[in-house]
mmCIF file of C-alpha atoms and ligand atoms in Angstrom:
data_model
loop_
_atom_site.group_PDB
_atom_site.id
_atom_site.type_symbol
_atom_site.label_atom_id
_atom_site.label_comp_id
_atom_site.label_asym_id
_atom_site.label_seq_id
_atom_site.Cartn_x
_atom_site.Cartn_y
_atom_site.Cartn_z
ATOM 1 C CA UNK A 1 13.382 -23.242 -13.428
ATOM 2 C CA UNK A 2 12.081 -21.682 -10.197
ATOM 3 C CA UNK A 3 9.059 -19.531 -10.880
ATOM 4 C CA UNK A 4 6.605 -17.514 -8.843
ATOM 5 C CA UNK A 5 3.340 -19.214 -9.698
ATOM 6 C CA UNK A 6 0.147 -17.721 -8.294
ATOM 7 C CA UNK A 7 -2.267 -19.535 -10.627
ATOM 8 C CA UNK A 8 -5.540 -20.255 -8.859
ATOM 9 C CA UNK A 9 -4.892 -17.608 -6.167
ATOM 10 C CA UNK A 10 -7.229 -14.681 -5.577
ATOM 11 C CA UNK A 11 -5.640 -11.397 -4.516
ATOM 12 C CA UNK A 12 -7.392 -8.356 -3.070
ATOM 13 C CA UNK A 13 -5.221 -5.258 -3.457
ATOM 14 C CA UNK A 14 -6.466 -2.222 -1.519
ATOM 15 C CA UNK A 15 -5.111 1.234 -2.394
ATOM 16 C CA UNK A 16 -5.118 1.540 -6.178
ATOM 17 C CA UNK A 17 -6.124 4.969 -7.452
ATOM 18 C CA UNK A 18 -4.059 5.235 -10.656
ATOM 19 C CA UNK A 19 -1.144 3.509 -12.395
ATOM 20 C CA UNK A 20 1.636 5.426 -10.585
ATOM 21 C CA UNK A 21 1.689 3.832 -7.146
ATOM 22 C CA UNK A 22 2.971 0.668 -5.516
ATOM 23 C CA UNK A 23 -0.522 -0.899 -5.365
ATOM 24 C CA UNK A 24 -0.924 -0.857 -9.146
ATOM 25 C CA UNK A 25 2.578 -2.250 -9.684
ATOM 26 C CA UNK A 26 1.976 -5.061 -7.179
ATOM 27 C CA UNK A 27 -1.415 -5.970 -8.682
ATOM 28 C CA UNK A 28 0.134 -6.102 -12.137
ATOM 29 C CA UNK A 29 3.008 -8.379 -11.076
ATOM 30 C CA UNK A 30 0.587 -10.657 -9.197
ATOM 31 C CA UNK A 31 -1.512 -10.850 -12.387
ATOM 32 C CA UNK A 32 1.649 -11.631 -14.362
ATOM 33 C CA UNK A 33 2.222 -14.537 -11.944
ATOM 34 C CA UNK A 34 -1.292 -15.832 -12.670
ATOM 35 C CA UNK A 35 -3.336 -14.501 -9.720
ATOM 36 C CA UNK A 36 -6.903 -13.259 -10.138
ATOM 37 C CA UNK A 37 -6.976 -9.576 -9.099
ATOM 38 C CA UNK A 38 -9.670 -7.839 -7.085
ATOM 39 C CA UNK A 39 -9.177 -4.114 -6.471
ATOM 40 C CA UNK A 40 -10.087 -1.840 -3.571
ATOM 41 C CA UNK A 41 -10.151 1.878 -4.436
ATOM 42 C CA UNK A 42 -10.707 4.769 -2.021
ATOM 43 C CA UNK A 43 -14.407 5.680 -2.295
ATOM 44 C CA UNK A 44 -14.050 9.366 -3.347
ATOM 45 C CA UNK A 45 -11.812 8.532 -6.318
ATOM 46 C CA UNK A 46 -13.576 5.414 -7.644
ATOM 47 C CA UNK A 47 -15.294 7.255 -10.485
ATOM 48 C CA UNK A 48 -12.100 9.052 -11.513
ATOM 49 C CA UNK A 49 -10.207 5.735 -11.571
ATOM 50 C CA UNK A 50 -12.894 3.825 -13.459
ATOM 51 C CA UNK A 51 -13.280 6.580 -16.052
ATOM 52 C CA UNK A 52 -9.519 6.763 -16.612
ATOM 53 C CA UNK A 53 -9.370 2.951 -16.933
ATOM 54 C CA UNK A 54 -12.265 2.931 -19.450
ATOM 55 C CA UNK A 55 -10.663 5.763 -21.422
ATOM 56 C CA UNK A 56 -7.509 3.639 -21.783
ATOM 57 C CA UNK A 57 -5.407 6.099 -19.780
ATOM 58 C CA UNK A 58 -3.618 3.230 -18.050
ATOM 59 C CA UNK A 59 -3.247 0.959 -21.098
ATOM 60 C CA UNK A 60 0.499 1.531 -21.472
ATOM 61 C CA UNK A 61 1.131 0.601 -17.842
ATOM 62 C CA UNK A 62 -1.255 -2.364 -18.078
ATOM 63 C CA UNK A 63 0.873 -4.207 -20.690
ATOM 64 C CA UNK A 64 1.947 -7.642 -19.492
ATOM 65 C CA UNK A 65 4.992 -9.480 -20.835
ATOM 66 C CA UNK A 66 2.916 -11.435 -23.382
ATOM 67 C CA UNK A 67 1.452 -8.165 -24.766
ATOM 68 C CA UNK A 68 -1.996 -8.637 -23.212
ATOM 69 C CA UNK A 69 -3.408 -6.046 -20.809
ATOM 70 C CA UNK A 70 -3.600 -6.668 -17.059
ATOM 71 C CA UNK A 71 -7.200 -6.806 -15.907
ATOM 72 C CA UNK A 72 -9.072 -7.041 -12.633
ATOM 73 C CA UNK A 73 -12.192 -9.098 -11.907
ATOM 74 C CA UNK A 74 -13.987 -6.545 -9.765
ATOM 75 C CA UNK A 75 -13.431 -3.192 -8.074
ATOM 76 C CA UNK A 76 -14.862 -2.273 -4.675
ATOM 77 C CA UNK A 77 -15.137 1.208 -3.202
ATOM 78 C CA UNK A 78 -13.319 1.108 0.157
ATOM 79 C CA UNK A 79 -12.770 3.682 2.852
ATOM 80 C CA UNK A 80 -10.366 1.986 5.246
ATOM 81 C CA UNK A 81 -10.888 4.735 7.842
ATOM 82 C CA UNK A 82 -14.274 3.182 8.644
ATOM 83 C CA UNK A 83 -14.926 -0.317 9.967
ATOM 84 C CA UNK A 84 -18.744 -0.440 10.080
ATOM 85 C CA UNK A 85 -21.559 1.712 8.614
ATOM 86 C CA UNK A 86 -22.135 3.245 12.077
ATOM 87 C CA UNK A 87 -18.621 4.757 11.928
ATOM 88 C CA UNK A 88 -19.353 6.912 8.866
ATOM 89 C CA UNK A 89 -20.166 10.513 9.820
ATOM 90 C CA UNK A 90 -23.261 12.052 8.246
ATOM 91 C CA UNK A 91 -21.263 14.690 6.354
ATOM 92 C CA UNK A 92 -19.191 11.950 4.701
ATOM 93 C CA UNK A 93 -22.317 9.936 3.774
ATOM 94 C CA UNK A 94 -23.738 13.062 2.134
ATOM 95 C CA UNK A 95 -20.503 14.145 0.467
ATOM 96 C CA UNK A 96 -20.981 14.220 -3.310
ATOM 97 C CA UNK A 97 -18.117 11.774 -3.875
ATOM 98 C CA UNK A 98 -19.570 9.244 -1.409
ATOM 99 C CA UNK A 99 -23.308 9.589 -1.863
ATOM 100 C CA UNK A 100 -23.595 7.289 -4.887
ATOM 101 C CA UNK A 101 -21.549 4.538 -3.191
ATOM 102 C CA UNK A 102 -22.608 2.230 -0.403
ATOM 103 C CA UNK A 103 -21.087 -0.592 1.608
ATOM 104 C CA UNK A 104 -17.550 0.844 1.519
ATOM 105 C CA UNK A 105 -16.570 0.261 5.161
ATOM 106 C CA UNK A 106 -14.046 -2.519 5.778
ATOM 107 C CA UNK A 107 -16.526 -4.971 7.326
ATOM 108 C CA UNK A 108 -19.011 -4.480 4.479
ATOM 109 C CA UNK A 109 -16.367 -4.881 1.775
ATOM 110 C CA UNK A 110 -15.155 -8.125 3.376
ATOM 111 C CA UNK A 111 -18.719 -9.493 3.244
ATOM 112 C CA UNK A 112 -19.109 -8.457 -0.407
ATOM 113 C CA UNK A 113 -15.781 -10.007 -1.418
ATOM 114 C CA UNK A 114 -16.723 -13.262 0.348
ATOM 115 C CA UNK A 115 -20.132 -13.320 -1.372
ATOM 116 C CA UNK A 116 -18.596 -12.687 -4.809
ATOM 117 C CA UNK A 117 -15.371 -14.704 -4.583
ATOM 118 C CA UNK A 118 -15.568 -16.999 -1.551
ATOM 119 C CA UNK A 119 -12.219 -17.310 0.190
ATOM 120 C CA UNK A 120 -9.202 -15.351 -1.048
ATOM 121 C CA UNK A 121 -5.455 -16.042 -0.748
ATOM 122 C CA UNK A 122 -3.692 -12.683 -0.823
ATOM 123 C CA UNK A 123 -4.417 -9.322 0.797
ATOM 124 C CA UNK A 124 -2.385 -6.192 0.051
ATOM 125 C CA UNK A 125 -2.615 -2.978 2.099
ATOM 126 C CA UNK A 126 -1.128 -0.253 -0.085
ATOM 127 C CA UNK A 127 -2.672 2.874 1.361
ATOM 128 C CA UNK A 128 -1.837 5.793 3.566
ATOM 129 C CA UNK A 129 -3.321 9.174 4.291
ATOM 130 C CA UNK A 130 -2.447 12.062 6.581
ATOM 131 C CA UNK A 131 -4.428 15.295 6.168
ATOM 132 C CA UNK A 132 -1.600 17.312 7.747
ATOM 133 C CA UNK A 133 1.321 15.528 6.054
ATOM 134 C CA UNK A 134 2.966 18.832 5.091
ATOM 135 C CA UNK A 135 3.093 19.987 8.730
ATOM 136 C CA UNK A 136 5.977 19.122 11.016
ATOM 137 C CA UNK A 137 5.049 16.644 13.750
ATOM 138 C CA UNK A 138 5.465 19.374 16.356
ATOM 139 C CA UNK A 139 2.753 21.429 14.603
ATOM 140 C CA UNK A 140 0.376 18.545 13.894
ATOM 141 C CA UNK A 141 -3.032 18.724 15.549
ATOM 142 C CA UNK A 142 -4.386 15.840 17.617
ATOM 143 C CA UNK A 143 -7.131 15.385 15.027
ATOM 144 C CA UNK A 144 -4.649 15.267 12.141
ATOM 145 C CA UNK A 145 -2.371 12.847 13.988
ATOM 146 C CA UNK A 146 -5.182 10.459 14.915
ATOM 147 C CA UNK A 147 -6.542 10.624 11.400
ATOM 148 C CA UNK A 148 -3.120 9.630 9.993
ATOM 149 C CA UNK A 149 -2.864 6.703 12.412
ATOM 150 C CA UNK A 150 -6.450 5.646 11.677
ATOM 151 C CA UNK A 151 -6.173 5.700 7.892
ATOM 152 C CA UNK A 152 -2.583 4.486 7.597
ATOM 153 C CA UNK A 153 -2.068 2.030 10.490
ATOM 154 C CA UNK A 154 -5.332 0.971 12.150
ATOM 155 C CA UNK A 155 -6.649 0.281 8.629
ATOM 156 C CA UNK A 156 -4.334 -2.756 8.518
ATOM 157 C CA UNK A 157 -5.682 -4.105 11.811
ATOM 158 C CA UNK A 158 -9.214 -3.639 10.495
ATOM 159 C CA UNK A 159 -8.418 -5.387 7.208
ATOM 160 C CA UNK A 160 -6.790 -8.357 8.929
ATOM 161 C CA UNK A 161 -9.610 -8.560 11.460
ATOM 162 C CA UNK A 162 -12.350 -8.623 8.800
ATOM 163 C CA UNK A 163 -10.532 -10.474 6.012
ATOM 164 C CA UNK A 164 -8.741 -12.999 8.273
ATOM 165 C CA UNK A 165 -11.816 -15.274 8.326
ATOM 166 C CA UNK A 166 -12.041 -15.273 4.511
ATOM 167 C CA UNK A 167 -8.347 -15.882 3.852
ATOM 168 C CA UNK A 168 -7.408 -19.454 3.000
ATOM 169 C CA UNK A 169 -4.925 -21.226 5.273
ATOM 170 C CA UNK A 170 -1.388 -20.343 4.099
ATOM 171 C CA UNK A 171 -2.771 -17.052 2.794
ATOM 172 C CA UNK A 172 -0.417 -14.094 2.791
ATOM 173 C CA UNK A 173 -0.830 -10.370 3.547
ATOM 174 C CA UNK A 174 1.446 -7.452 2.813
ATOM 175 C CA UNK A 175 1.601 -3.783 3.801
ATOM 176 C CA UNK A 176 3.864 -1.001 2.537
ATOM 177 C CA UNK A 177 5.920 1.016 4.963
ATOM 178 C CA UNK A 178 8.705 3.606 4.901
ATOM 179 C CA UNK A 179 11.894 4.009 6.912
ATOM 180 C CA UNK A 180 10.608 7.248 8.477
ATOM 181 C CA UNK A 181 9.264 4.816 11.109
ATOM 182 C CA UNK A 182 12.788 4.420 12.507
ATOM 183 C CA UNK A 183 14.855 7.329 11.202
ATOM 184 C CA UNK A 184 14.020 11.017 11.074
ATOM 185 C CA UNK A 185 12.953 12.145 7.603
ATOM 186 C CA UNK A 186 12.388 15.892 8.089
ATOM 187 C CA UNK A 187 9.150 16.954 6.400
ATOM 188 C CA UNK A 188 7.469 13.514 6.397
ATOM 189 C CA UNK A 189 4.952 14.987 8.762
ATOM 190 C CA UNK A 190 1.395 15.018 10.018
ATOM 191 C CA UNK A 191 1.964 11.868 12.068
ATOM 192 C CA UNK A 192 2.884 9.751 9.030
ATOM 193 C CA UNK A 193 6.192 8.719 10.637
ATOM 194 C CA UNK A 194 4.256 7.682 13.758
ATOM 195 C CA UNK A 195 1.732 5.794 11.612
ATOM 196 C CA UNK A 196 4.523 3.843 9.915
ATOM 197 C CA UNK A 197 6.079 3.008 13.308
ATOM 198 C CA UNK A 198 2.691 1.714 14.497
ATOM 199 C CA UNK A 199 2.186 -0.196 11.280
ATOM 200 C CA UNK A 200 5.534 -1.969 11.628
ATOM 201 C CA UNK A 201 4.931 -2.894 15.240
ATOM 202 C CA UNK A 202 1.440 -4.116 14.359
ATOM 203 C CA UNK A 203 2.852 -6.255 11.539
ATOM 204 C CA UNK A 204 4.701 -8.311 14.163
ATOM 205 C CA UNK A 205 1.815 -8.635 16.615
ATOM 206 C CA UNK A 206 -0.708 -9.342 13.856
ATOM 207 C CA UNK A 207 1.643 -11.900 12.293
ATOM 208 C CA UNK A 208 1.664 -13.738 15.614
ATOM 209 C CA UNK A 209 -2.063 -13.452 16.302
ATOM 210 C CA UNK A 210 -3.310 -14.159 12.776
ATOM 211 C CA UNK A 211 -0.638 -16.822 12.298
ATOM 212 C CA UNK A 212 -2.055 -18.720 15.245
ATOM 213 C CA UNK A 213 -5.712 -17.938 14.503
ATOM 214 C CA UNK A 214 -5.895 -18.266 10.710
ATOM 215 C CA UNK A 215 -2.529 -19.771 9.708
ATOM 216 C CA UNK A 216 -1.808 -16.796 7.472
ATOM 217 C CA UNK A 217 1.381 -14.740 7.060
ATOM 218 C CA UNK A 218 1.741 -10.953 7.348
ATOM 219 C CA UNK A 219 4.788 -8.997 6.204
ATOM 220 C CA UNK A 220 5.689 -5.489 5.109
ATOM 221 C CA UNK A 221 7.969 -4.003 2.502
ATOM 222 C CA UNK A 222 9.780 -0.833 3.496
ATOM 223 C CA UNK A 223 10.016 0.771 0.083
ATOM 224 C CA UNK A 224 12.230 3.553 -1.170
ATOM 225 C CA UNK A 225 10.726 6.805 -2.496
ATOM 226 C CA UNK A 226 8.501 6.674 -5.584
ATOM 227 C CA UNK A 227 6.733 9.568 -7.309
ATOM 228 C CA UNK A 228 3.192 8.338 -6.626
ATOM 229 C CA UNK A 229 0.135 10.527 -6.151
ATOM 230 C CA UNK A 230 0.308 10.079 -2.355
ATOM 231 C CA UNK A 231 4.035 10.851 -2.262
ATOM 232 C CA UNK A 232 3.565 14.049 -4.269
ATOM 233 C CA UNK A 233 1.318 15.303 -1.456
ATOM 234 C CA UNK A 234 4.317 15.237 0.910
ATOM 235 C CA UNK A 235 5.730 18.119 -1.139
ATOM 236 C CA UNK A 236 9.377 17.136 -1.773
ATOM 237 C CA UNK A 237 9.283 13.694 -3.364
ATOM 238 C CA UNK A 238 11.700 14.696 -6.160
ATOM 239 C CA UNK A 239 14.303 15.652 -3.545
ATOM 240 C CA UNK A 240 13.697 12.372 -1.672
ATOM 241 C CA UNK A 241 14.261 10.410 -4.880
ATOM 242 C CA UNK A 242 17.408 12.383 -5.768
ATOM 243 C CA UNK A 243 18.800 11.996 -2.252
ATOM 244 C CA UNK A 244 18.180 8.266 -2.278
ATOM 245 C CA UNK A 245 19.844 7.844 -5.659
ATOM 246 C CA UNK A 246 22.882 9.912 -4.613
ATOM 247 C CA UNK A 247 23.384 8.166 -1.277
ATOM 248 C CA UNK A 248 22.187 4.565 -1.578
ATOM 249 C CA UNK A 249 24.665 1.755 -2.211
ATOM 250 C CA UNK A 250 23.137 0.952 -5.600
ATOM 251 C CA UNK A 251 22.952 4.591 -6.843
ATOM 252 C CA UNK A 252 20.158 3.924 -9.310
ATOM 253 C CA UNK A 253 16.488 4.730 -9.817
ATOM 254 C CA UNK A 254 14.054 2.588 -7.854
ATOM 255 C CA UNK A 255 11.300 1.154 -10.072
ATOM 256 C CA UNK A 256 7.872 0.303 -8.652
ATOM 257 C CA UNK A 257 8.224 -3.064 -10.375
ATOM 258 C CA UNK A 258 11.242 -3.917 -8.186
ATOM 259 C CA UNK A 259 9.102 -3.450 -5.086
ATOM 260 C CA UNK A 260 6.300 -5.421 -6.750
ATOM 261 C CA UNK A 261 8.613 -8.341 -7.568
ATOM 262 C CA UNK A 262 9.655 -8.584 -3.909
ATOM 263 C CA UNK A 263 5.975 -8.371 -2.960
ATOM 264 C CA UNK A 264 5.192 -11.293 -5.278
ATOM 265 C CA UNK A 265 7.843 -13.376 -3.491
ATOM 266 C CA UNK A 266 6.501 -12.541 -0.013
ATOM 267 C CA UNK A 267 2.936 -13.216 -1.154
ATOM 268 C CA UNK A 268 3.828 -16.565 -2.742
ATOM 269 C CA UNK A 269 4.431 -19.954 -1.161
ATOM 270 C CA UNK A 270 8.175 -19.441 -1.758
ATOM 271 C CA UNK A 271 8.060 -17.309 1.420
ATOM 272 C CA UNK A 272 6.044 -19.909 3.367
ATOM 273 C CA UNK A 273 8.235 -19.532 6.485
ATOM 274 C CA UNK A 274 8.492 -15.728 6.412
ATOM 275 C CA UNK A 275 6.108 -13.764 8.607
ATOM 276 C CA UNK A 276 6.190 -10.631 10.749
ATOM 277 C CA UNK A 277 9.102 -9.349 8.699
ATOM 278 C CA UNK A 278 9.942 -5.939 7.251
ATOM 279 C CA UNK A 279 11.838 -6.318 3.981
ATOM 280 C CA UNK A 280 13.692 -3.229 2.759
ATOM 281 C CA UNK A 281 13.391 -2.702 -0.981
ATOM 282 C CA UNK A 282 15.127 0.645 -1.340
ATOM 283 C CA UNK A 283 18.421 0.144 -3.200
ATOM 284 C CA UNK A 284 19.964 -0.322 0.272
ATOM 285 C CA UNK A 285 19.328 3.274 1.394
ATOM 286 C CA UNK A 286 18.348 2.177 4.918
ATOM 287 C CA UNK A 287 21.794 0.791 5.782
ATOM 288 C CA UNK A 288 23.579 4.111 5.264
ATOM 289 C CA UNK A 289 24.773 6.125 8.234
ATOM 290 C CA UNK A 290 26.420 8.844 6.194
ATOM 291 C CA UNK A 291 25.188 11.087 3.377
ATOM 292 C CA UNK A 292 27.744 10.510 0.618
ATOM 293 C CA UNK A 293 26.794 13.730 -1.179
ATOM 294 C CA UNK A 294 27.303 15.873 1.920
ATOM 295 C CA UNK A 295 29.446 18.999 1.443
ATOM 296 C CA UNK A 296 31.263 18.215 4.675
ATOM 297 C CA UNK A 297 32.863 15.169 3.025
ATOM 298 C CA UNK A 298 34.809 17.569 0.774
ATOM 299 C CA UNK A 299 36.659 19.214 3.675
ATOM 300 C CA UNK A 300 39.995 17.535 2.933
ATOM 301 C CA UNK A 301 39.819 17.884 -0.855
ATOM 302 C CA UNK A 302 40.785 21.186 -2.612
HETATM 303 P P1 NAD B 1 -0.716 5.829 -4.036
HETATM 304 O O1 NAD B 1 -1.286 7.187 -4.139
HETATM 305 O O2 NAD B 1 -0.613 5.018 -5.292
HETATM 306 O O3 NAD B 1 -1.496 4.923 -2.978
HETATM 307 C C1 NAD B 1 -2.110 5.382 -1.821
HETATM 308 C C2 NAD B 1 -3.575 5.024 -1.957
HETATM 309 O O4 NAD B 1 -4.228 5.128 -0.687
HETATM 310 C C3 NAD B 1 -4.334 5.961 -2.912
HETATM 311 O O5 NAD B 1 -4.915 5.222 -3.967
HETATM 312 C C4 NAD B 1 -5.413 6.566 -2.017
HETATM 313 O O6 NAD B 1 -6.614 6.786 -2.715
HETATM 314 C C5 NAD B 1 -5.564 5.469 -0.966
HETATM 315 N N1 NAD B 1 -6.239 5.891 0.257
HETATM 316 C C6 NAD B 1 -6.031 7.012 1.002
HETATM 317 N N2 NAD B 1 -6.856 7.030 2.060
HETATM 318 C C7 NAD B 1 -7.589 5.894 2.000
HETATM 319 C C8 NAD B 1 -8.618 5.345 2.804
HETATM 320 N N3 NAD B 1 -9.056 5.963 3.904
HETATM 321 N N4 NAD B 1 -9.173 4.161 2.430
HETATM 322 C C9 NAD B 1 -8.754 3.517 1.313
HETATM 323 N N5 NAD B 1 -7.771 3.986 0.525
HETATM 324 C C10 NAD B 1 -7.210 5.158 0.859
HETATM 325 O O7 NAD B 1 0.699 6.039 -3.359
HETATM 326 P P2 NAD B 1 1.859 5.035 -2.887
HETATM 327 O O8 NAD B 1 2.987 5.938 -2.546
HETATM 328 O O9 NAD B 1 2.081 3.945 -3.852
HETATM 329 O O10 NAD B 1 1.303 4.463 -1.522
HETATM 330 C C11 NAD B 1 1.067 3.088 -1.277
HETATM 331 C C12 NAD B 1 1.746 2.677 0.007
HETATM 332 O O11 NAD B 1 3.161 2.730 -0.182
HETATM 333 C C13 NAD B 1 1.439 3.595 1.198
HETATM 334 O O12 NAD B 1 1.324 2.822 2.377
HETATM 335 C C14 NAD B 1 2.697 4.449 1.275
HETATM 336 O O13 NAD B 1 2.920 5.003 2.545
HETATM 337 C C15 NAD B 1 3.728 3.392 0.926
HETATM 338 N N6 NAD B 1 5.054 3.913 0.573
HETATM 339 C C16 NAD B 1 5.185 4.837 -0.407
HETATM 340 C C17 NAD B 1 6.448 5.342 -0.700
HETATM 341 C C18 NAD B 1 6.624 6.367 -1.789
HETATM 342 O O14 NAD B 1 7.668 7.039 -1.822
HETATM 343 N N7 NAD B 1 5.663 6.515 -2.693
HETATM 344 C C19 NAD B 1 7.583 4.880 0.004
HETATM 345 C C20 NAD B 1 7.394 3.918 1.004
HETATM 346 C C21 NAD B 1 6.130 3.452 1.296
#
């Protein structure tokens, strides 16, 4: 029987803030496959996440196939918009949600993870942020656009740059992207479509550079819509999910676990020759060139 076996592997999954998103689902499937899980949570929501975890709010979603609960070894506060302590503006340092945390920039977290765990095998980038996501691109400010690119695309470069040296040879990295990089999704704004285009291009260049430098692989999954906390901020996630279900070849709901299972494959040695790739896990939505629920298709009926 061919199995995905990640026993003995250490995985750092960045971008888990609750049990509704792709990061949580991926961490859980990696744990199911035997990996040790280390979590990176956005600094301002660390306390909310830890309290919810302690209060058993996620226990239903944590259930593994053998009935035990998925656990992580350690959680680090991370703000992937900052690379070094010098990058953190004073008002952020003094913000009440940051003030009790320290060492949350990418370079500092990499040092902490190395000190606590030594080398790791798997790195997952499951984060995105655009302060002006509800604005059309044409109305997005320069500041909002650059912030989206910084948090959602450059953050991957920073992670690979600082974690590359502590990834074991044959290690594997994964980011999550969305087809708004290539096709127009009206309303997916604030520069998020641009950030995903950058991310996908960077996946290829980073796969080449880090492949040569560290002998690690880097891929992305272009996932279909999921009602996560981040997606709700876009403002029309229910419509995106309905549209995808009505028009995709498979015409079914997309479960986070389906994306996570594909992630487990890409992050395992079964994908040892796959790098720089974007794998669509979206019920096939991306191949469609026609909206099958469009009123105009009814013109010859009646
Ligand atoms: P999510 O809310 O579970 O995950 C996004 C996480 O990013 C949150 O935990 C948030 O706290 C974190 N984050 C934001 N800014 C950060 C920063 N500066 N530093 C560190 N963490 C930060 O939502 P999700 O939809 O599962 O998003 C995960 C990834 O999946 C994102 O890259 C997203 O674009 C991608 N994706 C989502 C969908 C969807 O429909 N939900 C579709 C395709 C791709």
